[in-house]
Amino acid sequence: MYTDDGDDENDIFKRDFKYYKRKAVRPDLSDVIDFERPHEFPVEVRARLQTTPDCGEVGLVDKGELLCYAVRANRGLLVIPNPFTPRGQRQWVSRTLRSYPQPPNCTNLKALKPPDVFPASPQLDDFYKNLRWVTLGLHHDWDSKVYDLGNATTFPSCLGALAKKLATLLGYSEFEPEAAIVNYYAMNSTLSGHVDRSEFDLGSPLFSISFGQTAVFLIGGATKNVKPTAMFLKSGDVVVMTGESRVAYHAVPLVLPREDGGAPWNYVADGDADSDWSAEAEYLANHRINLNVRQVFEKS
């Protein structure tokens, strides 16, 4: 779903990626945009999204308004800080771990199948220890970097409903979710700089949703010569890449635990608590999950 055009001597993006990735000396994170303190950074409220009662059906807050921020240095980039309820976060994490890795969906583990019963300790299970990605709907060929139009499975209806609801709130009522990838990050995982441009329709938004531990996300411009913006993506945060940002280089050089120790999926009312959440909670304690959805074809 993405391409990487290689490096050159003016690769500012790679320089910043290496800076945040470094392990020997912790990088200075004071300039990384934190949407829990938006007034301290170069961001602005782009829209106040009015929720509707049916938002709750897809795990979103269903009362009040959601703030949608624009990042001044990155045209077309929108961020909605955690619009999910705690129970909604639990539901989506459970789907990404229990349902989406199941056949006929595709994973990075060609010779290893998920266990028949979700393990009580996923981190001790060979499949979940090595799970890095799952593709849904139209599946991407990682060798040719194009979609395999002969290899498609039914797009999950619940994920389609979530993507369409987010799109509608933002004014993209014609958005049609056709492909998705779930990325699973351990605490030492990274994702190098790339552009998502395998889709035939690059005019539609790309929705990226984070759960679990915090990522430092970099997004620059159309070439690697553009200095990227660094921002924290925390559990529940939604990034929407439109316009120029839809074809901008982006990366994840660092995953780190929330410094305040907060886990929004834990703040569930007693009546809403799930009796079998302990396995997911153990996994999320040292993992990040990213769920991104895109439209592949232009609509006539």
PDB file of C-alpha atoms in Angstrom:
ATOM      1  CA  MET A   1       0.000   0.000   0.000  1.00  0.00           C
ATOM      2  CA  TYR A   2       2.992   2.273   0.036  1.00  0.00           C
ATOM      3  CA  THR A   3       6.161   3.130  -1.809  1.00  0.00           C
ATOM      4  CA  ASP A   4       9.563   4.269  -0.619  1.00  0.00           C
ATOM      5  CA  ASP A   5      11.614   6.101  -3.235  1.00  0.00           C
ATOM      6  CA  GLY A   6      14.952   5.590  -1.527  1.00  0.00           C
ATOM      7  CA  ASP A   7      17.399   8.068  -0.072  1.00  0.00           C
ATOM      8  CA  ASP A   8      19.461  10.995  -1.264  1.00  0.00           C
ATOM      9  CA  GLU A   9      21.924  13.373   0.285  1.00  0.00           C
ATOM     10  CA  ASN A  10      19.160  15.879   1.087  1.00  0.00           C
ATOM     11  CA  ASP A  11      17.000  13.371   2.915  1.00  0.00           C
ATOM     12  CA  ILE A  12      15.820  15.555   5.798  1.00  0.00           C
ATOM     13  CA  PHE A  13      13.022  13.109   6.556  1.00  0.00           C
ATOM     14  CA  LYS A  14      15.455  10.243   7.154  1.00  0.00           C
ATOM     15  CA  ARG A  15      17.617  12.439   9.372  1.00  0.00           C
ATOM     16  CA  ASP A  16      14.675  13.241  11.641  1.00  0.00           C
ATOM     17  CA  PHE A  17      13.499   9.628  11.565  1.00  0.00           C
ATOM     18  CA  LYS A  18      16.902   8.481  12.849  1.00  0.00           C
ATOM     19  CA  TYR A  19      16.861  11.181  15.521  1.00  0.00           C
ATOM     20  CA  TYR A  20      13.585   9.981  17.055  1.00  0.00           C
ATOM     21  CA  LYS A  21      14.467   6.320  16.547  1.00  0.00           C
ATOM     22  CA  ARG A  22      17.761   6.440  18.425  1.00  0.00           C
ATOM     23  CA  LYS A  23      18.035   4.299  21.541  1.00  0.00           C
ATOM     24  CA  ALA A  24      21.376   5.231  23.122  1.00  0.00           C
ATOM     25  CA  VAL A  25      20.284   8.795  23.910  1.00  0.00           C
ATOM     26  CA  ARG A  26      16.600   9.544  24.354  1.00  0.00           C
ATOM     27  CA  PRO A  27      15.443  12.173  21.833  1.00  0.00           C
ATOM     28  CA  ASP A  28      14.107  15.502  23.031  1.00  0.00           C
ATOM     29  CA  LEU A  29      10.322  15.214  22.738  1.00  0.00           C
ATOM     30  CA  SER A  30       9.462  18.728  23.889  1.00  0.00           C
ATOM     31  CA  ASP A  31       8.596  19.905  20.357  1.00  0.00           C
ATOM     32  CA  VAL A  32       6.449  16.883  19.507  1.00  0.00           C
ATOM     33  CA  ILE A  33       2.839  18.038  19.113  1.00  0.00           C
ATOM     34  CA  ASP A  34       0.634  16.796  21.937  1.00  0.00           C
ATOM     35  CA  PHE A  35      -3.072  17.132  21.220  1.00  0.00           C
ATOM     36  CA  GLU A  36      -3.812  16.936  24.933  1.00  0.00           C
ATOM     37  CA  ARG A  37      -2.129  20.380  25.112  1.00  0.00           C
ATOM     38  CA  PRO A  38      -3.047  21.873  21.715  1.00  0.00           C
ATOM     39  CA  HIS A  39      -2.679  25.506  22.822  1.00  0.00           C
ATOM     40  CA  GLU A  40       1.087  24.968  23.165  1.00  0.00           C
ATOM     41  CA  PHE A  41       1.637  23.907  19.540  1.00  0.00           C
ATOM     42  CA  PRO A  42       1.071  25.199  15.971  1.00  0.00           C
ATOM     43  CA  VAL A  43      -2.329  23.587  15.492  1.00  0.00           C
ATOM     44  CA  GLU A  44      -5.795  25.069  15.182  1.00  0.00           C
ATOM     45  CA  VAL A  45      -9.362  23.862  15.499  1.00  0.00           C
ATOM     46  CA  ARG A  46     -10.544  23.186  11.946  1.00  0.00           C
ATOM     47  CA  ALA A  47     -14.029  21.935  12.823  1.00  0.00           C
ATOM     48  CA  ARG A  48     -16.331  21.119  15.703  1.00  0.00           C
ATOM     49  CA  LEU A  49     -17.997  17.860  14.758  1.00  0.00           C
ATOM     50  CA  GLN A  50     -21.490  17.319  16.104  1.00  0.00           C
ATOM     51  CA  THR A  51     -21.975  13.728  17.179  1.00  0.00           C
ATOM     52  CA  THR A  52     -25.215  11.828  16.627  1.00  0.00           C
ATOM     53  CA  PRO A  53     -26.865   9.025  18.628  1.00  0.00           C
ATOM     54  CA  ASP A  54     -25.727   6.401  16.110  1.00  0.00           C
ATOM     55  CA  CYS A  55     -22.069   7.252  16.815  1.00  0.00           C
ATOM     56  CA  GLY A  56     -22.333   4.963  19.825  1.00  0.00           C
ATOM     57  CA  GLU A  57     -23.040   2.018  17.523  1.00  0.00           C
ATOM     58  CA  VAL A  58     -19.442   2.184  16.235  1.00  0.00           C
ATOM     59  CA  GLY A  59     -17.812   2.926  19.592  1.00  0.00           C
ATOM     60  CA  LEU A  60     -17.672   6.714  19.293  1.00  0.00           C
ATOM     61  CA  VAL A  61     -18.836   9.299  21.794  1.00  0.00           C
ATOM     62  CA  ASP A  62     -22.490   9.950  20.956  1.00  0.00           C
ATOM     63  CA  LYS A  63     -23.129  13.190  22.838  1.00  0.00           C
ATOM     64  CA  GLY A  64     -21.596  16.627  22.404  1.00  0.00           C
ATOM     65  CA  GLU A  65     -18.969  17.662  19.886  1.00  0.00           C
ATOM     66  CA  LEU A  66     -15.583  16.412  18.764  1.00  0.00           C
ATOM     67  CA  LEU A  67     -12.725  18.802  18.059  1.00  0.00           C
ATOM     68  CA  CYS A  68     -10.940  18.307  14.754  1.00  0.00           C
ATOM     69  CA  TYR A  69      -7.500  19.926  14.511  1.00  0.00           C
ATOM     70  CA  ALA A  70      -5.480  21.044  11.511  1.00  0.00           C
ATOM     71  CA  VAL A  71      -1.679  21.149  11.647  1.00  0.00           C
ATOM     72  CA  ARG A  72      -0.468  24.425  10.153  1.00  0.00           C
ATOM     73  CA  ALA A  73       2.651  22.987   8.535  1.00  0.00           C
ATOM     74  CA  ASN A  74       0.823  20.086   6.851  1.00  0.00           C
ATOM     75  CA  ARG A  75      -1.994  21.074   4.516  1.00  0.00           C
ATOM     76  CA  GLY A  76      -4.823  18.573   4.485  1.00  0.00           C
ATOM     77  CA  LEU A  77      -3.811  16.779   7.678  1.00  0.00           C
ATOM     78  CA  LEU A  78      -6.582  16.475  10.262  1.00  0.00           C
ATOM     79  CA  VAL A  79      -6.462  14.972  13.754  1.00  0.00           C
ATOM     80  CA  ILE A  80      -9.415  14.048  15.963  1.00  0.00           C
ATOM     81  CA  PRO A  81      -8.088  13.305  19.471  1.00  0.00           C
ATOM     82  CA  ASN A  82      -9.669  10.112  20.835  1.00  0.00           C
ATOM     83  CA  PRO A  83     -13.355  10.255  19.863  1.00  0.00           C
ATOM     84  CA  PHE A  84     -13.940   6.742  21.280  1.00  0.00           C
ATOM     85  CA  THR A  85     -15.609   5.714  24.499  1.00  0.00           C
ATOM     86  CA  PRO A  86     -13.562   3.391  26.757  1.00  0.00           C
ATOM     87  CA  ARG A  87     -15.876   0.530  25.852  1.00  0.00           C
ATOM     88  CA  GLY A  88     -15.537   1.459  22.180  1.00  0.00           C
ATOM     89  CA  GLN A  89     -11.758   1.195  22.428  1.00  0.00           C
ATOM     90  CA  ARG A  90     -12.110  -2.260  23.959  1.00  0.00           C
ATOM     91  CA  GLN A  91     -14.431  -3.404  21.196  1.00  0.00           C
ATOM     92  CA  TRP A  92     -12.074  -2.290  18.430  1.00  0.00           C
ATOM     93  CA  VAL A  93      -8.982  -3.737  20.082  1.00  0.00           C
ATOM     94  CA  SER A  94     -10.775  -7.067  20.494  1.00  0.00           C
ATOM     95  CA  ARG A  95     -11.710  -7.093  16.811  1.00  0.00           C
ATOM     96  CA  THR A  96      -8.140  -6.373  15.717  1.00  0.00           C
ATOM     97  CA  LEU A  97      -6.816  -9.231  17.861  1.00  0.00           C
ATOM     98  CA  ARG A  98      -9.556 -11.843  17.792  1.00  0.00           C
ATOM     99  CA  SER A  99     -11.413 -11.409  14.482  1.00  0.00           C
ATOM    100  CA  TYR A 100      -9.294  -9.672  11.852  1.00  0.00           C
ATOM    101  CA  PRO A 101      -6.297 -12.074  11.906  1.00  0.00           C
ATOM    102  CA  GLN A 102      -8.595 -14.986  11.060  1.00  0.00           C
ATOM    103  CA  PRO A 103      -8.733 -16.499   7.545  1.00  0.00           C
ATOM    104  CA  PRO A 104      -9.559 -15.611   4.842  1.00  0.00           C
ATOM    105  CA  ASN A 105      -7.909 -12.298   5.777  1.00  0.00           C
ATOM    106  CA  CYS A 106      -4.187 -12.138   4.965  1.00  0.00           C
ATOM    107  CA  THR A 107      -1.374 -11.772   7.509  1.00  0.00           C
ATOM    108  CA  ASN A 108       2.422 -11.594   7.391  1.00  0.00           C
ATOM    109  CA  LEU A 109       2.514 -15.151   8.770  1.00  0.00           C
ATOM    110  CA  LYS A 110       2.176 -17.335   5.686  1.00  0.00           C
ATOM    111  CA  ALA A 111       2.997 -20.613   7.429  1.00  0.00           C
ATOM    112  CA  LEU A 112       1.380 -19.904  10.790  1.00  0.00           C
ATOM    113  CA  LYS A 113      -2.339 -19.817  11.479  1.00  0.00           C
ATOM    114  CA  PRO A 114      -4.043 -18.108  14.424  1.00  0.00           C
ATOM    115  CA  PRO A 115      -5.036 -20.388  17.293  1.00  0.00           C
ATOM    116  CA  ASP A 116      -8.594 -21.709  17.295  1.00  0.00           C
ATOM    117  CA  VAL A 117      -9.165 -20.135  20.706  1.00  0.00           C
ATOM    118  CA  PHE A 118      -7.828 -16.688  21.562  1.00  0.00           C
ATOM    119  CA  PRO A 119      -5.004 -17.299  24.065  1.00  0.00           C
ATOM    120  CA  ALA A 120      -5.179 -16.127  27.654  1.00  0.00           C
ATOM    121  CA  SER A 121      -1.663 -14.722  27.184  1.00  0.00           C
ATOM    122  CA  PRO A 122      -1.199 -13.593  23.550  1.00  0.00           C
ATOM    123  CA  GLN A 123       2.422 -12.620  24.136  1.00  0.00           C
ATOM    124  CA  LEU A 124       3.296 -16.264  24.811  1.00  0.00           C
ATOM    125  CA  ASP A 125       1.587 -17.494  21.657  1.00  0.00           C
ATOM    126  CA  ASP A 126       3.796 -17.964  18.566  1.00  0.00           C
ATOM    127  CA  PHE A 127       1.230 -16.451  16.231  1.00  0.00           C
ATOM    128  CA  TYR A 128       0.606 -13.266  18.209  1.00  0.00           C
ATOM    129  CA  LYS A 129       4.278 -12.837  19.103  1.00  0.00           C
ATOM    130  CA  ASN A 130       5.077 -12.647  15.390  1.00  0.00           C
ATOM    131  CA  LEU A 131       1.963 -10.921  14.048  1.00  0.00           C
ATOM    132  CA  ARG A 132       2.893  -7.666  12.287  1.00  0.00           C
ATOM    133  CA  TRP A 133       0.054  -6.927   9.873  1.00  0.00           C
ATOM    134  CA  VAL A 134      -3.337  -8.020   8.587  1.00  0.00           C
ATOM    135  CA  THR A 135      -4.991  -6.861   5.353  1.00  0.00           C
ATOM    136  CA  LEU A 136      -8.757  -6.629   4.910  1.00  0.00           C
ATOM    137  CA  GLY A 137     -10.979  -6.237   1.852  1.00  0.00           C
ATOM    138  CA  LEU A 138      -8.825  -5.729  -1.236  1.00  0.00           C
ATOM    139  CA  HIS A 139      -5.444  -7.233  -0.375  1.00  0.00           C
ATOM    140  CA  HIS A 140      -2.167  -5.550  -1.202  1.00  0.00           C
ATOM    141  CA  ASP A 141       0.703  -7.400  -2.881  1.00  0.00           C
ATOM    142  CA  TRP A 142       3.761  -6.347  -0.885  1.00  0.00           C
ATOM    143  CA  ASP A 143       6.187  -7.452  -3.620  1.00  0.00           C
ATOM    144  CA  SER A 144       4.631  -5.602  -6.557  1.00  0.00           C
ATOM    145  CA  LYS A 145       3.200  -2.834  -4.337  1.00  0.00           C
ATOM    146  CA  VAL A 146      -0.139  -2.989  -6.116  1.00  0.00           C
ATOM    147  CA  TYR A 147      -3.518  -4.377  -5.150  1.00  0.00           C
ATOM    148  CA  ASP A 148      -4.176  -7.951  -6.171  1.00  0.00           C
ATOM    149  CA  LEU A 149      -7.594  -7.465  -7.744  1.00  0.00           C
ATOM    150  CA  GLY A 150      -8.059 -11.228  -7.841  1.00  0.00           C
ATOM    151  CA  ASN A 151      -7.588 -11.496  -4.086  1.00  0.00           C
ATOM    152  CA  ALA A 152     -10.352  -9.799  -2.170  1.00  0.00           C
ATOM    153  CA  THR A 153     -12.387 -10.734   0.867  1.00  0.00           C
ATOM    154  CA  THR A 154     -15.521  -9.140   2.241  1.00  0.00           C
ATOM    155  CA  PHE A 155     -14.712  -5.857   3.947  1.00  0.00           C
ATOM    156  CA  PRO A 156     -15.770  -6.039   7.628  1.00  0.00           C
ATOM    157  CA  SER A 157     -19.158  -4.364   7.943  1.00  0.00           C
ATOM    158  CA  CYS A 158     -18.435  -2.934  11.402  1.00  0.00           C
ATOM    159  CA  LEU A 159     -15.196  -1.321  10.209  1.00  0.00           C
ATOM    160  CA  GLY A 160     -16.958  -0.001   7.127  1.00  0.00           C
ATOM    161  CA  ALA A 161     -19.603   1.573   9.352  1.00  0.00           C
ATOM    162  CA  LEU A 162     -16.948   3.239  11.534  1.00  0.00           C
ATOM    163  CA  ALA A 163     -15.044   4.630   8.546  1.00  0.00           C
ATOM    164  CA  LYS A 164     -18.221   5.922   6.919  1.00  0.00           C
ATOM    165  CA  LYS A 165     -19.367   7.579  10.140  1.00  0.00           C
ATOM    166  CA  LEU A 166     -16.024   9.375  10.552  1.00  0.00           C
ATOM    167  CA  ALA A 167     -16.082  10.359   6.880  1.00  0.00           C
ATOM    168  CA  THR A 168     -19.631  11.687   7.135  1.00  0.00           C
ATOM    169  CA  LEU A 169     -18.819  13.752  10.225  1.00  0.00           C
ATOM    170  CA  LEU A 170     -16.007  15.374   8.219  1.00  0.00           C
ATOM    171  CA  GLY A 171     -18.115  15.968   5.115  1.00  0.00           C
ATOM    172  CA  TYR A 172     -16.853  13.045   3.000  1.00  0.00           C
ATOM    173  CA  SER A 173     -20.224  11.344   2.668  1.00  0.00           C
ATOM    174  CA  GLU A 174     -19.244   9.600  -0.594  1.00  0.00           C
ATOM    175  CA  PHE A 175     -16.251   7.807   0.949  1.00  0.00           C
ATOM    176  CA  GLU A 176     -16.340   4.051   0.322  1.00  0.00           C
ATOM    177  CA  PRO A 177     -14.011   1.880   2.470  1.00  0.00           C
ATOM    178  CA  GLU A 178     -12.524  -0.865   0.297  1.00  0.00           C
ATOM    179  CA  ALA A 179      -9.185  -1.840   1.839  1.00  0.00           C
ATOM    180  CA  ALA A 180      -7.600  -1.719   5.270  1.00  0.00           C
ATOM    181  CA  ILE A 181      -4.448  -2.770   7.029  1.00  0.00           C
ATOM    182  CA  VAL A 182      -3.947  -3.423  10.720  1.00  0.00           C
ATOM    183  CA  ASN A 183      -0.375  -2.885  11.931  1.00  0.00           C
ATOM    184  CA  TYR A 184       0.806  -4.397  15.218  1.00  0.00           C
ATOM    185  CA  TYR A 185       3.733  -2.618  16.883  1.00  0.00           C
ATOM    186  CA  ALA A 186       5.854  -3.928  19.735  1.00  0.00           C
ATOM    187  CA  MET A 187       7.590  -1.286  21.828  1.00  0.00           C
ATOM    188  CA  ASN A 188      10.746  -1.543  19.693  1.00  0.00           C
ATOM    189  CA  SER A 189       8.908  -1.478  16.345  1.00  0.00           C
ATOM    190  CA  THR A 190       9.245   1.264  13.738  1.00  0.00           C
ATOM    191  CA  LEU A 191       7.745   2.045  10.340  1.00  0.00           C
ATOM    192  CA  SER A 192      10.093   3.750   7.882  1.00  0.00           C
ATOM    193  CA  GLY A 193       9.238   6.749   5.729  1.00  0.00           C
ATOM    194  CA  HIS A 194       6.840   5.994   2.884  1.00  0.00           C
ATOM    195  CA  VAL A 195       3.918   7.304   0.832  1.00  0.00           C
ATOM    196  CA  ASP A 196       0.599   5.457   0.484  1.00  0.00           C
ATOM    197  CA  ARG A 197      -0.126   5.735  -3.218  1.00  0.00           C
ATOM    198  CA  SER A 198      -1.086   2.275  -4.458  1.00  0.00           C
ATOM    199  CA  GLU A 199      -4.740   3.306  -4.576  1.00  0.00           C
ATOM    200  CA  PHE A 200      -6.287   4.427  -7.872  1.00  0.00           C
ATOM    201  CA  ASP A 201      -8.135   7.173  -6.010  1.00  0.00           C
ATOM    202  CA  LEU A 202      -5.766   9.470  -4.114  1.00  0.00           C
ATOM    203  CA  GLY A 203      -8.362  12.200  -3.774  1.00  0.00           C
ATOM    204  CA  SER A 204     -10.299  10.388  -1.059  1.00  0.00           C
ATOM    205  CA  PRO A 205      -9.145  10.597   2.562  1.00  0.00           C
ATOM    206  CA  LEU A 206      -7.127   7.945   4.353  1.00  0.00           C
ATOM    207  CA  PHE A 207      -8.259   7.219   7.917  1.00  0.00           C
ATOM    208  CA  SER A 208      -5.697   6.034  10.484  1.00  0.00           C
ATOM    209  CA  ILE A 209      -6.770   5.012  14.000  1.00  0.00           C
ATOM    210  CA  SER A 210      -4.417   4.218  16.886  1.00  0.00           C
ATOM    211  CA  PHE A 211      -4.983   2.049  19.956  1.00  0.00           C
ATOM    212  CA  GLY A 212      -2.693   1.059  22.802  1.00  0.00           C
ATOM    213  CA  GLN A 213       0.661   2.656  23.509  1.00  0.00           C
ATOM    214  CA  THR A 214       1.753   6.027  22.135  1.00  0.00           C
ATOM    215  CA  ALA A 215       3.553   6.590  18.828  1.00  0.00           C
ATOM    216  CA  VAL A 216       5.679   9.447  17.603  1.00  0.00           C
ATOM    217  CA  PHE A 217       4.317  10.050  14.108  1.00  0.00           C
ATOM    218  CA  LEU A 218       6.252  11.981  11.465  1.00  0.00           C
ATOM    219  CA  ILE A 219       4.632  13.516   8.401  1.00  0.00           C
ATOM    220  CA  GLY A 220       6.382  15.702   5.857  1.00  0.00           C
ATOM    221  CA  GLY A 221       5.706  16.539   2.240  1.00  0.00           C
ATOM    222  CA  ALA A 222       5.811  15.122  -1.273  1.00  0.00           C
ATOM    223  CA  THR A 223       9.580  14.541  -1.092  1.00  0.00           C
ATOM    224  CA  LYS A 224      11.987  13.554   1.648  1.00  0.00           C
ATOM    225  CA  ASN A 225      13.586  16.990   1.411  1.00  0.00           C
ATOM    226  CA  VAL A 226      10.722  18.451   3.463  1.00  0.00           C
ATOM    227  CA  LYS A 227      11.233  18.582   7.221  1.00  0.00           C
ATOM    228  CA  PRO A 228       8.526  16.459   8.861  1.00  0.00           C
ATOM    229  CA  THR A 229       6.223  17.460  11.680  1.00  0.00           C
ATOM    230  CA  ALA A 230       6.396  15.225  14.762  1.00  0.00           C
ATOM    231  CA  MET A 231       3.282  14.500  16.816  1.00  0.00           C
ATOM    232  CA  PHE A 232       2.138  12.058  19.459  1.00  0.00           C
ATOM    233  CA  LEU A 233      -0.621   9.645  18.488  1.00  0.00           C
ATOM    234  CA  LYS A 234      -2.294   8.229  21.569  1.00  0.00           C
ATOM    235  CA  SER A 235      -4.888   5.541  22.071  1.00  0.00           C
ATOM    236  CA  GLY A 236      -8.066   6.376  20.178  1.00  0.00           C
ATOM    237  CA  ASP A 237      -6.585   9.224  18.117  1.00  0.00           C
ATOM    238  CA  VAL A 238      -7.779   9.463  14.513  1.00  0.00           C
ATOM    239  CA  VAL A 239      -5.572  10.906  11.758  1.00  0.00           C
ATOM    240  CA  VAL A 240      -7.196  11.843   8.460  1.00  0.00           C
ATOM    241  CA  MET A 241      -4.884  12.419   5.501  1.00  0.00           C
ATOM    242  CA  THR A 242      -6.489  14.515   2.757  1.00  0.00           C
ATOM    243  CA  GLY A 243      -5.242  16.766  -0.032  1.00  0.00           C
ATOM    244  CA  GLU A 244      -1.473  17.311   0.029  1.00  0.00           C
ATOM    245  CA  SER A 245      -1.016  15.188   3.143  1.00  0.00           C
ATOM    246  CA  ARG A 246      -2.633  12.192   1.412  1.00  0.00           C
ATOM    247  CA  VAL A 247       0.546  11.751  -0.650  1.00  0.00           C
ATOM    248  CA  ALA A 248       3.039  12.977   1.951  1.00  0.00           C
ATOM    249  CA  TYR A 249       5.885  10.938   3.406  1.00  0.00           C
ATOM    250  CA  HIS A 250       5.115   9.665   6.890  1.00  0.00           C
ATOM    251  CA  ALA A 251       6.623   7.249   9.400  1.00  0.00           C
ATOM    252  CA  VAL A 252       6.631   5.937  12.968  1.00  0.00           C
ATOM    253  CA  PRO A 253      10.158   6.072  14.429  1.00  0.00           C
ATOM    254  CA  LEU A 254       9.220   5.476  18.064  1.00  0.00           C
ATOM    255  CA  VAL A 255       6.627   3.744  20.245  1.00  0.00           C
ATOM    256  CA  LEU A 256       6.624   4.637  23.923  1.00  0.00           C
ATOM    257  CA  PRO A 257       4.370   4.160  26.941  1.00  0.00           C
ATOM    258  CA  ARG A 258       2.069   6.924  28.044  1.00  0.00           C
ATOM    259  CA  GLU A 259       4.061   8.906  30.571  1.00  0.00           C
ATOM    260  CA  ASP A 260       1.004   9.451  32.758  1.00  0.00           C
ATOM    261  CA  GLY A 261       0.343   5.718  32.792  1.00  0.00           C
ATOM    262  CA  GLY A 262      -3.184   6.380  31.582  1.00  0.00           C
ATOM    263  CA  ALA A 263      -4.996   3.641  29.733  1.00  0.00           C
ATOM    264  CA  PRO A 264      -8.318   5.022  28.447  1.00  0.00           C
ATOM    265  CA  TRP A 265      -9.645   1.519  27.780  1.00  0.00           C
ATOM    266  CA  ASN A 266      -9.599   0.911  31.546  1.00  0.00           C
ATOM    267  CA  TYR A 267     -12.135   3.611  32.389  1.00  0.00           C
ATOM    268  CA  VAL A 268     -15.172   1.459  31.715  1.00  0.00           C
ATOM    269  CA  ALA A 269     -18.275   1.660  33.886  1.00  0.00           C
ATOM    270  CA  ASP A 270     -18.878  -1.463  35.958  1.00  0.00           C
ATOM    271  CA  GLY A 271     -21.951  -2.372  33.956  1.00  0.00           C
ATOM    272  CA  ASP A 272     -20.005  -2.151  30.681  1.00  0.00           C
ATOM    273  CA  ALA A 273     -16.950  -4.139  31.762  1.00  0.00           C
ATOM    274  CA  ASP A 274     -16.035  -7.227  29.746  1.00  0.00           C
ATOM    275  CA  SER A 275     -15.234 -10.344  31.744  1.00  0.00           C
ATOM    276  CA  ASP A 276     -12.661 -11.587  29.214  1.00  0.00           C
ATOM    277  CA  TRP A 277     -10.688  -8.379  28.632  1.00  0.00           C
ATOM    278  CA  SER A 278      -7.559  -9.476  30.539  1.00  0.00           C
ATOM    279  CA  ALA A 279      -5.817 -10.987  27.484  1.00  0.00           C
ATOM    280  CA  GLU A 280      -6.258  -7.812  25.436  1.00  0.00           C
ATOM    281  CA  ALA A 281      -5.129  -5.687  28.388  1.00  0.00           C
ATOM    282  CA  GLU A 282      -1.940  -7.728  28.679  1.00  0.00           C
ATOM    283  CA  TYR A 283      -1.221  -7.301  24.965  1.00  0.00           C
ATOM    284  CA  LEU A 284      -1.884  -3.545  24.979  1.00  0.00           C
ATOM    285  CA  ALA A 285       0.438  -3.037  27.946  1.00  0.00           C
ATOM    286  CA  ASN A 286       3.389  -3.160  25.532  1.00  0.00           C
ATOM    287  CA  HIS A 287       1.920  -2.865  22.040  1.00  0.00           C
ATOM    288  CA  ARG A 288       0.396  -0.318  19.717  1.00  0.00           C
ATOM    289  CA  ILE A 289      -2.233  -1.220  17.115  1.00  0.00           C
ATOM    290  CA  ASN A 290      -2.899   0.958  14.083  1.00  0.00           C
ATOM    291  CA  LEU A 291      -5.958   0.471  11.920  1.00  0.00           C
ATOM    292  CA  ASN A 292      -6.086   2.367   8.629  1.00  0.00           C
ATOM    293  CA  VAL A 293      -8.772   2.436   5.975  1.00  0.00           C
ATOM    294  CA  ARG A 294      -8.738   3.713   2.420  1.00  0.00           C
ATOM    295  CA  GLN A 295     -10.864   3.891  -0.721  1.00  0.00           C
ATOM    296  CA  VAL A 296      -9.116   2.211  -3.651  1.00  0.00           C
ATOM    297  CA  PHE A 297     -11.161   3.097  -6.743  1.00  0.00           C
ATOM    298  CA  GLU A 298     -12.477   6.397  -8.011  1.00  0.00           C
ATOM    299  CA  LYS A 299     -16.251   6.632  -8.016  1.00  0.00           C
ATOM    300  CA  SER A 300     -18.004   7.584 -11.234  1.00  0.00           C
TER     301      SER A 300
END
